[in-house]
PDB file of C-alpha atoms in Angstrom:
ATOM      1  CA  MET A   1     -34.983   6.840  36.991  1.00 51.00           C
ATOM      2  CA  ASP A   2     -31.224   7.737  36.189  1.00 59.00           C
ATOM      3  CA  GLN A   3     -30.445   8.232  32.230  1.00 67.00           C
ATOM      4  CA  LYS A   4     -26.880   8.329  31.634  1.00 69.00           C
ATOM      5  CA  GLN A   5     -26.325  10.874  28.459  1.00 67.00           C
ATOM      6  CA  THR A   6     -23.828   9.874  25.634  1.00 74.00           C
ATOM      7  CA  TYR A   7     -22.444  12.329  23.503  1.00 71.00           C
ATOM      8  CA  PRO A   8     -21.103  11.377  20.002  1.00 78.00           C
ATOM      9  CA  GLN A   9     -17.380  11.096  19.149  1.00 84.00           C
ATOM     10  CA  ASN A  10     -15.784  13.352  16.875  1.00 89.00           C
ATOM     11  CA  GLU A  11     -15.625  11.965  12.924  1.00 90.00           C
ATOM     12  CA  TYR A  12     -12.341  12.203  13.093  1.00 91.00           C
ATOM     13  CA  TYR A  13     -11.683  10.286  16.273  1.00 92.00           C
ATOM     14  CA  TYR A  14     -13.157   7.331  14.378  1.00 93.00           C
ATOM     15  CA  LEU A  15     -10.667   8.390  11.230  1.00 94.00           C
ATOM     16  CA  GLU A  16      -7.994   8.024  13.829  1.00 95.00           C
ATOM     17  CA  GLU A  17      -9.064   4.629  15.228  1.00 95.00           C
ATOM     18  CA  VAL A  18      -9.067   3.355  11.149  1.00 96.00           C
ATOM     19  CA  ARG A  19      -5.622   4.391  10.774  1.00 96.00           C
ATOM     20  CA  SER A  20      -4.472   3.046  14.207  1.00 97.00           C
ATOM     21  CA  ILE A  21      -5.959  -0.640  13.394  1.00 97.00           C
ATOM     22  CA  LEU A  22      -4.549  -0.165   9.685  1.00 97.00           C
ATOM     23  CA  LYS A  23      -0.939   0.213  10.608  1.00 97.00           C
ATOM     24  CA  ASN A  24      -1.923  -2.726  13.406  1.00 98.00           C
ATOM     25  CA  VAL A  25      -2.563  -4.614  10.099  1.00 97.00           C
ATOM     26  CA  LEU A  26       0.685  -3.919   8.271  1.00 97.00           C
ATOM     27  CA  ALA A  27       2.937  -4.295  11.405  1.00 97.00           C
ATOM     28  CA  ARG A  28       1.554  -8.115  12.407  1.00 97.00           C
ATOM     29  CA  GLU A  29       1.659  -8.522   8.589  1.00 96.00           C
ATOM     30  CA  ALA A  30       5.157  -7.698   8.160  1.00 95.00           C
ATOM     31  CA  LYS A  31       6.211 -10.191  10.980  1.00 96.00           C
ATOM     32  CA  ARG A  32       4.643 -13.010   9.275  1.00 96.00           C
ATOM     33  CA  HIS A  33       6.879 -15.154   7.265  1.00 95.00           C
ATOM     34  CA  GLN A  34       6.142 -15.136   3.326  1.00 92.00           C
ATOM     35  CA  MET A  35       3.751 -18.496   3.625  1.00 93.00           C
ATOM     36  CA  ASP A  36       2.172 -17.606   6.605  1.00 95.00           C
ATOM     37  CA  GLU A  37       1.007 -14.103   5.477  1.00 93.00           C
ATOM     38  CA  HIS A  38      -2.738 -13.757   5.542  1.00 95.00           C
ATOM     39  CA  LEU A  39      -3.430 -10.906   3.211  1.00 95.00           C
ATOM     40  CA  VAL A  40      -2.855 -11.550  -0.704  1.00 94.00           C
ATOM     41  CA  PRO A  41      -0.319  -9.863  -2.620  1.00 91.00           C
ATOM     42  CA  GLY A  42      -0.850  -6.328  -3.016  1.00 95.00           C
ATOM     43  CA  THR A  43      -2.977  -5.806  -0.100  1.00 96.00           C
ATOM     44  CA  ALA A  44      -0.455  -4.082   2.070  1.00 96.00           C
ATOM     45  CA  ASP A  45       0.057  -1.732  -0.760  1.00 96.00           C
ATOM     46  CA  VAL A  46      -3.344  -0.526  -0.575  1.00 97.00           C
ATOM     47  CA  ILE A  47      -3.282  -0.413   2.846  1.00 97.00           C
ATOM     48  CA  GLU A  48      -0.335   1.623   2.668  1.00 97.00           C
ATOM     49  CA  GLU A  49      -1.984   4.172   0.310  1.00 97.00           C
ATOM     50  CA  ILE A  50      -5.052   4.321   2.453  1.00 97.00           C
ATOM     51  CA  ILE A  51      -2.603   5.326   5.519  1.00 96.00           C
ATOM     52  CA  THR A  52      -1.348   8.218   3.457  1.00 96.00           C
ATOM     53  CA  MET A  53      -4.383   9.351   2.388  1.00 95.00           C
ATOM     54  CA  LEU A  54      -5.798   9.393   5.778  1.00 95.00           C
ATOM     55  CA  GLU A  55      -3.316  10.958   7.171  1.00 94.00           C
ATOM     56  CA  GLU A  56      -2.855  13.862   4.297  1.00 91.00           C
ATOM     57  CA  GLN A  57      -6.573  14.484   5.506  1.00 90.00           C
ATOM     58  CA  LEU A  58      -5.954  14.145   9.446  1.00 91.00           C
ATOM     59  CA  ASP A  59      -3.125  16.248   9.399  1.00 87.00           C
ATOM     60  CA  TYR A  60      -4.106  18.754   7.067  1.00 81.00           C
ATOM     61  CA  ASP A  61      -2.701  22.333   7.986  1.00 75.00           C
ATOM     62  CA  PRO A  62      -5.066  25.254   6.976  1.00 72.00           C
ATOM     63  CA  THR A  63      -2.513  27.562   7.086  1.00 70.00           C
ATOM     64  CA  PRO A  64      -0.704  28.994   4.698  1.00 63.00           C
ATOM     65  CA  ASN A  65       2.316  27.333   3.659  1.00 60.00           C
ATOM     66  CA  GLU A  66       4.270  30.567   2.447  1.00 61.00           C
ATOM     67  CA  LEU A  67       5.124  33.530   4.820  1.00 61.00           C
ATOM     68  CA  GLY A  68       4.727  36.687   3.111  1.00 63.00           C
ATOM     69  CA  GLU A  69       2.231  39.604   2.665  1.00 64.00           C
ATOM     70  CA  PRO A  70      -0.885  38.474   4.099  1.00 66.00           C
ATOM     71  CA  PRO A  71      -4.191  38.217   1.726  1.00 74.00           C
ATOM     72  CA  ILE A  72      -5.575  41.770   0.909  1.00 78.00           C
ATOM     73  CA  THR A  73      -9.216  42.626   1.245  1.00 81.00           C
ATOM     74  CA  ALA A  74     -11.191  43.893  -1.886  1.00 82.00           C
ATOM     75  CA  ALA A  75     -11.620  47.740  -1.076  1.00 85.00           C
ATOM     76  CA  GLU A  76      -7.568  47.616  -0.273  1.00 86.00           C
ATOM     77  CA  MET A  77      -7.098  46.035  -3.483  1.00 85.00           C
ATOM     78  CA  HIS A  78      -9.281  48.879  -5.139  1.00 87.00           C
ATOM     79  CA  ALA A  79      -7.807  51.734  -3.177  1.00 88.00           C
ATOM     80  CA  ALA A  80      -4.518  50.876  -3.886  1.00 89.00           C
ATOM     81  CA  ALA A  81      -5.574  50.226  -8.032  1.00 89.00           C
ATOM     82  CA  TRP A  82      -6.661  54.066  -7.630  1.00 90.00           C
ATOM     83  CA  LYS A  83      -3.970  55.396  -5.971  1.00 91.00           C
ATOM     84  CA  GLU A  84      -1.689  54.031  -8.716  1.00 90.00           C
ATOM     85  CA  HIS A  85      -4.402  55.083 -11.023  1.00 89.00           C
ATOM     86  CA  GLN A  86      -3.950  58.268 -10.060  1.00 90.00           C
ATOM     87  CA  ALA A  87      -0.279  58.769  -9.792  1.00 90.00           C
ATOM     88  CA  MET A  88      -0.081  57.718 -13.501  1.00 88.00           C
ATOM     89  CA  HIS A  89      -2.354  60.432 -14.413  1.00 86.00           C
ATOM     90  CA  SER A  90      -1.146  63.489 -12.644  1.00 78.00           C
TER      91      SER A  90
END
């Protein structure tokens, strides 16, 4: 018996699909004459907010925005404080 094994999609795949669908809804609605629009007033604004929020999550970059000194470990912080303490009292 031949069984096809399926693997679940990553949930971000589905969120990308939702974003694409919502953008397509807005594009179709924008092409319609005002009297022929399907969405009630204000719905397009809500959809745009949802798209913005989705994009913030989907395009999230976990790296720090500022370049500079990398964070230090607690041991490094304590060693530096100890050196400073010794320098102040010698």
